[in-house]
Short mmCIF file of C-alpha atoms and ligand atoms in Angstrom, two decimals:
data_model
loop_
_atom_site.label_atom_id
_atom_site.label_comp_id
_atom_site.label_asym_id
_atom_site.label_seq_id
_atom_site.Cartn_x
_atom_site.Cartn_y
_atom_site.Cartn_z
CA MET C 1 20.84 -1.63 20.46
CA GLN C 2 18.54 -3.76 18.01
CA LYS C 3 16.87 -1.57 15.44
CA GLU C 4 13.36 -2.81 14.92
CA ILE C 5 12.79 -4.64 11.13
CA ALA C 6 9.85 -2.56 9.17
CA LEU C 7 8.77 -4.62 6.44
CA VAL C 8 8.14 -3.01 3.41
CA THR C 9 6.46 -4.09 -0.13
CA GLY C 10 7.36 -2.33 -3.21
CA GLY C 11 10.10 -0.20 -2.10
CA SER C 12 12.52 -0.28 -5.87
CA ARG C 13 10.14 3.31 -6.22
CA GLY C 14 7.79 5.33 -6.33
CA ILE C 15 5.44 6.02 -3.00
CA GLY C 16 7.76 2.78 -1.23
CA ARG C 17 11.29 3.86 -1.83
CA ARG C 18 9.98 7.21 -0.35
CA ILE C 19 8.50 5.11 2.66
CA VAL C 20 11.81 3.24 2.94
CA GLU C 21 14.01 6.05 3.12
CA GLU C 22 11.37 7.79 5.72
CA LEU C 23 11.40 4.51 7.76
CA GLU C 24 15.35 4.37 6.96
CA GLN C 25 15.42 7.87 8.67
CA GLU C 26 13.44 6.62 11.55
CA GLY C 27 15.88 4.68 12.68
CA TYR C 28 14.58 0.87 11.58
CA GLU C 29 15.56 -1.64 10.03
CA VAL C 30 13.48 -1.66 6.22
CA VAL C 31 13.47 -4.88 4.34
CA ALA C 32 12.07 -4.23 1.24
CA PRO C 33 12.27 -6.89 -1.03
CA THR C 34 12.73 -7.09 -4.62
CA ARG C 35 9.93 -8.49 -6.78
CA GLU C 36 12.51 -11.56 -7.94
CA GLU C 37 13.20 -12.24 -3.73
CA LEU C 38 8.85 -11.56 -3.54
CA ASP C 39 6.71 -12.04 -6.35
CA LEU C 40 3.15 -10.46 -4.79
CA SER C 41 1.61 -11.49 -8.15
CA ASN C 42 2.62 -15.12 -7.45
CA ARG C 43 2.11 -17.25 -4.31
CA GLU C 44 3.70 -20.01 -4.34
CA SER C 45 6.89 -17.17 -4.13
CA VAL C 46 5.16 -15.22 -1.43
CA GLU C 47 4.48 -18.87 0.66
CA ASN C 48 8.07 -19.66 0.09
CA TYR C 49 8.93 -15.37 1.55
CA ILE C 50 7.35 -15.96 4.62
CA ASN C 51 8.63 -19.32 5.31
CA SER C 52 12.34 -18.46 4.93
CA PHE C 53 11.49 -15.35 7.11
CA ARG C 54 13.93 -15.57 9.98
CA VAL C 55 13.38 -12.66 12.35
CA ASP C 56 10.38 -10.63 13.56
CA VAL C 57 9.03 -7.43 12.38
CA SER C 58 8.15 -5.27 14.11
CA ILE C 59 6.33 -3.07 11.15
CA LEU C 60 4.22 -4.42 8.00
CA VAL C 61 3.61 -1.89 5.12
CA ASN C 62 2.39 -3.03 1.88
CA ASN C 63 2.23 -0.96 -0.42
CA ALA C 64 3.45 -2.51 -3.70
CA GLY C 65 0.47 -2.32 -6.07
CA ILE C 66 -0.52 -2.70 -9.81
CA ASN C 67 -3.60 -0.50 -11.23
CA ILE C 68 -4.73 -3.02 -15.24
CA LEU C 69 -7.57 -0.60 -15.92
CA GLY C 70 -10.28 -1.61 -17.89
CA SER C 71 -14.34 -2.21 -17.72
CA VAL C 72 -15.25 -4.61 -15.42
CA GLU C 73 -17.30 -6.53 -18.36
CA GLU C 74 -14.49 -7.08 -20.48
CA TYR C 75 -11.64 -8.50 -17.89
CA SER C 76 -9.76 -11.16 -18.61
CA GLN C 77 -9.49 -13.51 -16.27
CA ASN C 78 -6.04 -12.83 -16.31
CA ASP C 79 -5.65 -10.13 -15.44
CA LEU C 80 -8.03 -10.25 -12.19
CA THR C 81 -6.80 -13.20 -11.37
CA LEU C 82 -3.18 -10.65 -11.38
CA MET C 83 -4.81 -7.41 -9.94
CA MET C 84 -5.97 -9.64 -7.01
CA GLU C 85 -3.23 -11.99 -6.32
CA THR C 86 -1.19 -8.53 -6.56
CA ASN C 87 -2.93 -6.11 -4.23
CA LEU C 88 -4.68 -7.92 -1.77
CA LEU C 89 -4.35 -12.08 -1.79
CA SER C 90 -0.51 -11.03 -0.87
CA THR C 91 -1.39 -7.95 1.76
CA PHE C 92 -3.80 -10.73 3.29
CA ARG C 93 -0.92 -13.17 3.81
CA LEU C 94 1.83 -10.91 4.88
CA CYS C 95 -0.82 -9.54 7.04
CA GLN C 96 -0.83 -13.12 8.60
CA PHE C 97 2.73 -13.40 7.96
CA ALA C 98 3.24 -10.27 10.32
CA ALA C 99 0.34 -11.14 13.11
CA SER C 100 2.33 -13.88 14.10
CA SER C 101 5.29 -11.74 14.99
CA ASP C 102 5.63 -11.28 18.33
CA ARG C 103 7.41 -7.71 17.86
CA ILE C 104 5.02 -6.47 15.69
CA ARG C 105 3.81 -3.34 16.51
CA ALA C 106 1.66 -1.68 13.62
CA ILE C 107 0.74 -2.28 10.09
CA CYS C 108 -0.18 0.33 7.15
CA ASN C 109 -1.70 -0.76 3.72
CA ILE C 110 -1.65 0.92 1.37
CA ALA C 111 -5.13 1.41 -0.30
CA SER C 112 -6.18 4.53 -2.47
CA VAL C 113 -9.29 7.20 -2.90
CA TRP C 114 -10.54 4.55 -5.53
CA SER C 115 -11.15 1.81 -2.53
CA VAL C 116 -14.20 4.49 -1.18
CA ARG C 117 -15.01 6.08 -5.59
CA SER C 118 -14.09 4.60 -8.43
CA TYR C 119 -15.02 5.52 -12.33
CA THR C 120 -14.98 3.94 -15.94
CA GLY C 121 -12.29 1.17 -16.18
CA ARG C 122 -11.21 1.44 -12.37
CA GLY C 123 -13.26 -1.56 -11.20
CA VAL C 124 -11.35 -3.86 -10.81
CA TYR C 125 -8.58 -2.01 -8.48
CA SER C 126 -11.99 0.33 -6.84
CA MET C 127 -12.50 -4.15 -5.61
CA THR C 128 -8.73 -5.11 -4.65
CA LYS C 129 -8.48 -1.91 -3.06
CA SER C 130 -11.93 -2.06 -1.29
CA GLY C 131 -11.45 -4.44 -0.14
CA LEU C 132 -7.89 -4.08 1.88
CA ILE C 133 -9.96 -2.00 3.95
CA GLY C 134 -12.23 -4.31 5.00
CA LEU C 135 -9.01 -6.27 5.62
CA THR C 136 -8.17 -2.96 7.71
CA LYS C 137 -10.52 -2.81 9.35
CA GLY C 138 -11.12 -6.50 10.65
CA LEU C 139 -7.98 -7.08 11.76
CA ALA C 140 -7.11 -4.10 13.63
CA ASN C 141 -9.89 -4.71 15.48
CA ASP C 142 -8.33 -8.71 15.36
CA LEU C 143 -4.90 -7.00 16.67
CA GLY C 144 -6.54 -4.69 19.16
CA PRO C 145 -6.05 -6.76 21.59
CA ARG C 146 -2.55 -6.96 21.79
CA GLY C 147 -2.17 -3.29 20.84
CA VAL C 148 -1.31 -3.68 17.16
CA LEU C 149 -2.21 -0.33 15.35
CA VAL C 150 -3.51 -1.43 11.31
CA ASN C 151 -4.15 1.87 9.42
CA ALA C 152 -5.32 2.50 5.45
CA VAL C 153 -3.42 4.70 3.84
CA SER C 154 -4.74 6.33 0.34
CA PRO C 155 -2.72 7.98 -1.62
CA GLY C 156 -4.69 10.81 -3.98
CA PHE C 157 -2.84 11.63 -7.47
CA ILE C 158 0.29 11.35 -6.41
CA GLU C 159 3.16 11.72 -8.74
CA THR C 160 5.13 8.12 -9.61
CA GLU C 161 5.08 6.52 -12.40
CA MET C 162 1.79 4.65 -12.51
CA THR C 163 0.89 7.89 -12.84
CA SER C 164 2.39 9.39 -15.53
CA ALA C 165 1.96 5.71 -17.23
CA ASN C 166 -2.45 6.03 -16.07
CA ILE C 167 -3.48 9.64 -16.16
CA SER C 168 -2.61 11.58 -19.88
CA ALA C 169 -0.90 15.09 -19.76
CA LYS C 170 -5.29 16.51 -21.03
CA ARG C 171 -6.54 13.90 -18.37
CA ARG C 172 -3.75 15.96 -15.61
CA GLU C 173 -5.35 20.04 -16.71
CA GLU C 174 -8.64 18.61 -15.54
CA LEU C 175 -7.56 17.18 -12.32
CA TYR C 176 -6.69 20.13 -11.22
CA GLN C 177 -10.03 21.92 -11.59
CA ASP C 178 -11.12 18.38 -8.72
CA ILE C 179 -7.77 18.07 -6.63
CA SER C 180 -8.41 21.77 -3.77
CA LEU C 181 -4.60 21.78 -3.39
CA LYS C 182 -4.69 22.53 -7.31
CA SER C 183 -1.84 19.77 -7.86
CA PHE C 184 -0.92 17.15 -7.67
CA GLY C 185 1.24 15.28 -4.42
CA SER C 186 4.68 14.08 -2.95
CA THR C 187 5.63 10.43 -2.25
CA GLU C 188 6.98 12.47 0.84
CA SER C 189 2.59 13.36 1.49
CA ILE C 190 2.57 9.35 1.62
CA ALA C 191 5.49 8.79 3.40
CA ASN C 192 5.13 10.92 6.03
CA VAL C 193 1.37 10.66 7.46
CA VAL C 194 2.34 6.02 6.52
CA ALA C 195 5.93 6.51 9.57
CA PHE C 196 3.48 8.69 11.40
CA LEU C 197 0.66 5.41 12.00
CA CYS C 198 3.91 3.82 12.75
CA SER C 199 5.73 5.45 15.41
CA LYS C 200 5.62 5.07 18.57
CA LYS C 201 4.09 8.95 18.19
CA ASN C 202 0.64 7.15 17.46
CA SER C 203 -0.91 5.56 20.36
CA TYR C 204 -4.71 5.33 19.55
CA ILE C 205 -5.62 5.73 16.09
CA THR C 206 -6.36 1.77 14.36
CA GLY C 207 -8.60 0.69 11.73
CA GLN C 208 -8.61 3.63 9.70
CA ASN C 209 -7.99 4.62 6.19
CA ILE C 210 -6.44 8.05 6.74
CA ILE C 211 -7.29 10.01 2.88
CA VAL C 212 -3.83 12.39 1.35
CA ASP C 213 -5.93 13.51 -1.27
CA GLY C 214 -5.22 17.28 -1.66
CA GLY C 215 -9.10 17.42 -1.32
CA PHE C 216 -9.76 15.60 -4.24
CA LEU C 217 -12.95 14.19 -3.04
CA SER C 218 -13.54 16.71 -0.83
P1 LIG F 1 4.92 2.20 -9.10
O1 LIG F 1 6.01 3.32 -9.20
O2 LIG F 1 4.13 1.67 -10.47
O3 LIG F 1 6.05 1.22 -8.45
C1 LIG F 1 5.21 0.16 -7.52
C2 LIG F 1 6.09 -0.60 -7.14
O4 LIG F 1 5.15 -2.04 -6.53
C3 LIG F 1 6.79 -1.22 -7.46
O5 LIG F 1 7.87 -0.94 -6.46
C4 LIG F 1 7.20 -3.11 -7.91
O6 LIG F 1 8.44 -3.58 -8.65
C5 LIG F 1 5.87 -2.99 -7.07
N1 LIG F 1 5.61 -4.47 -7.62
C6 LIG F 1 4.38 -4.31 -8.22
N2 LIG F 1 4.21 -5.80 -8.68
C7 LIG F 1 4.71 -6.00 -7.89
C8 LIG F 1 4.58 -7.45 -7.79
N3 LIG F 1 4.61 -8.85 -8.56
N4 LIG F 1 5.94 -7.75 -6.87
C9 LIG F 1 6.40 -7.72 -6.55
N5 LIG F 1 6.73 -6.28 -6.11
C10 LIG F 1 5.66 -5.67 -7.07
O7 LIG F 1 3.47 2.90 -8.07
P2 LIG F 1 3.45 3.59 -7.03
O8 LIG F 1 2.39 4.17 -8.28
O9 LIG F 1 4.23 4.81 -5.54
O10 LIG F 1 2.33 3.07 -5.86
C11 LIG F 1 2.29 2.81 -4.29
C12 LIG F 1 0.82 2.53 -3.70
O11 LIG F 1 0.28 3.22 -4.02
C13 LIG F 1 0.30 2.00 -4.94
O12 LIG F 1 -0.32 -0.02 -3.79
C14 LIG F 1 -1.14 1.50 -5.54
O13 LIG F 1 -1.75 0.83 -5.86
C15 LIG F 1 -1.32 3.23 -4.25
N6 LIG F 1 -1.56 3.92 -4.91
C16 LIG F 1 -1.02 4.75 -6.14
C17 LIG F 1 -1.25 5.90 -6.31
C18 LIG F 1 -0.52 6.99 -7.54
O14 LIG F 1 -1.15 7.93 -8.22
N7 LIG F 1 0.61 7.41 -7.54
C19 LIG F 1 -2.99 6.70 -6.44
C20 LIG F 1 -4.14 6.18 -5.45
C21 LIG F 1 -2.51 4.38 -5.07
P3 LIG F 1 8.65 -3.14 -8.83
O15 LIG F 1 10.26 -2.01 -9.23
O16 LIG F 1 10.13 -4.48 -9.92
O17 LIG F 1 7.85 -3.16 -10.90
#
């Protein structure tokens, strides 16, 4: 039997790498384009990639994302464009593309705990990630009549390069105090949830923002 095709962005490392592995274990043929093949910060690259894609996707996981820290007052136009294109607008375009597939069954957008609250220097990141939640809910309604499930997963602090780059050792110790489970999460903790939401075991969860944060927001 022909394998279902899953398209995953940002599959080179971190959470995305683990999602790719998990979906492969579940039996999908996973397409995980490199940045050279699909540069999400570049609208033309996204359009070219979409136009050259020849197979119908069943699953889309929009995982890639960047986090350029900075106060809203001082944020540069260049960084704003980069954040909006990479985190939000390319996701919109890929969702539109996936929606045109006759085989599409599930879409999962990787947001963040910063989609539901924010913090100093994370205003623009929060703006892009809360935008993803709006997109997720709207698309769940649009695609619901076709039986397509659209959800977001919002990680808390997960051990990846992004975490190491943005969080000092001192801040890490402080954060542990605010996390019920007193540790950062693994990439597997996110990949498992994504795989479930996209699997046939999920028949009735759609339009949701599933927070996987070890109790940080509790
Ligand atoms: P990561 O380790 O920094 O990896 C980011 C991934 O996105 C890489 O595969 C990277 O590709 C890709 N990427 C970045 N810019 C791109 C572009 N312009 N075009 C194509 N690909 C691009 O990130 P992560 O920590 O695994 O995070 C994955 C997702 O989870 C992100 O959306 C992030 O916002 C979200 N998240 C993470 C955490 C956390 O604690 N780590 C918490 C909350 C939410 P290259 O290898 O080519 O750079």
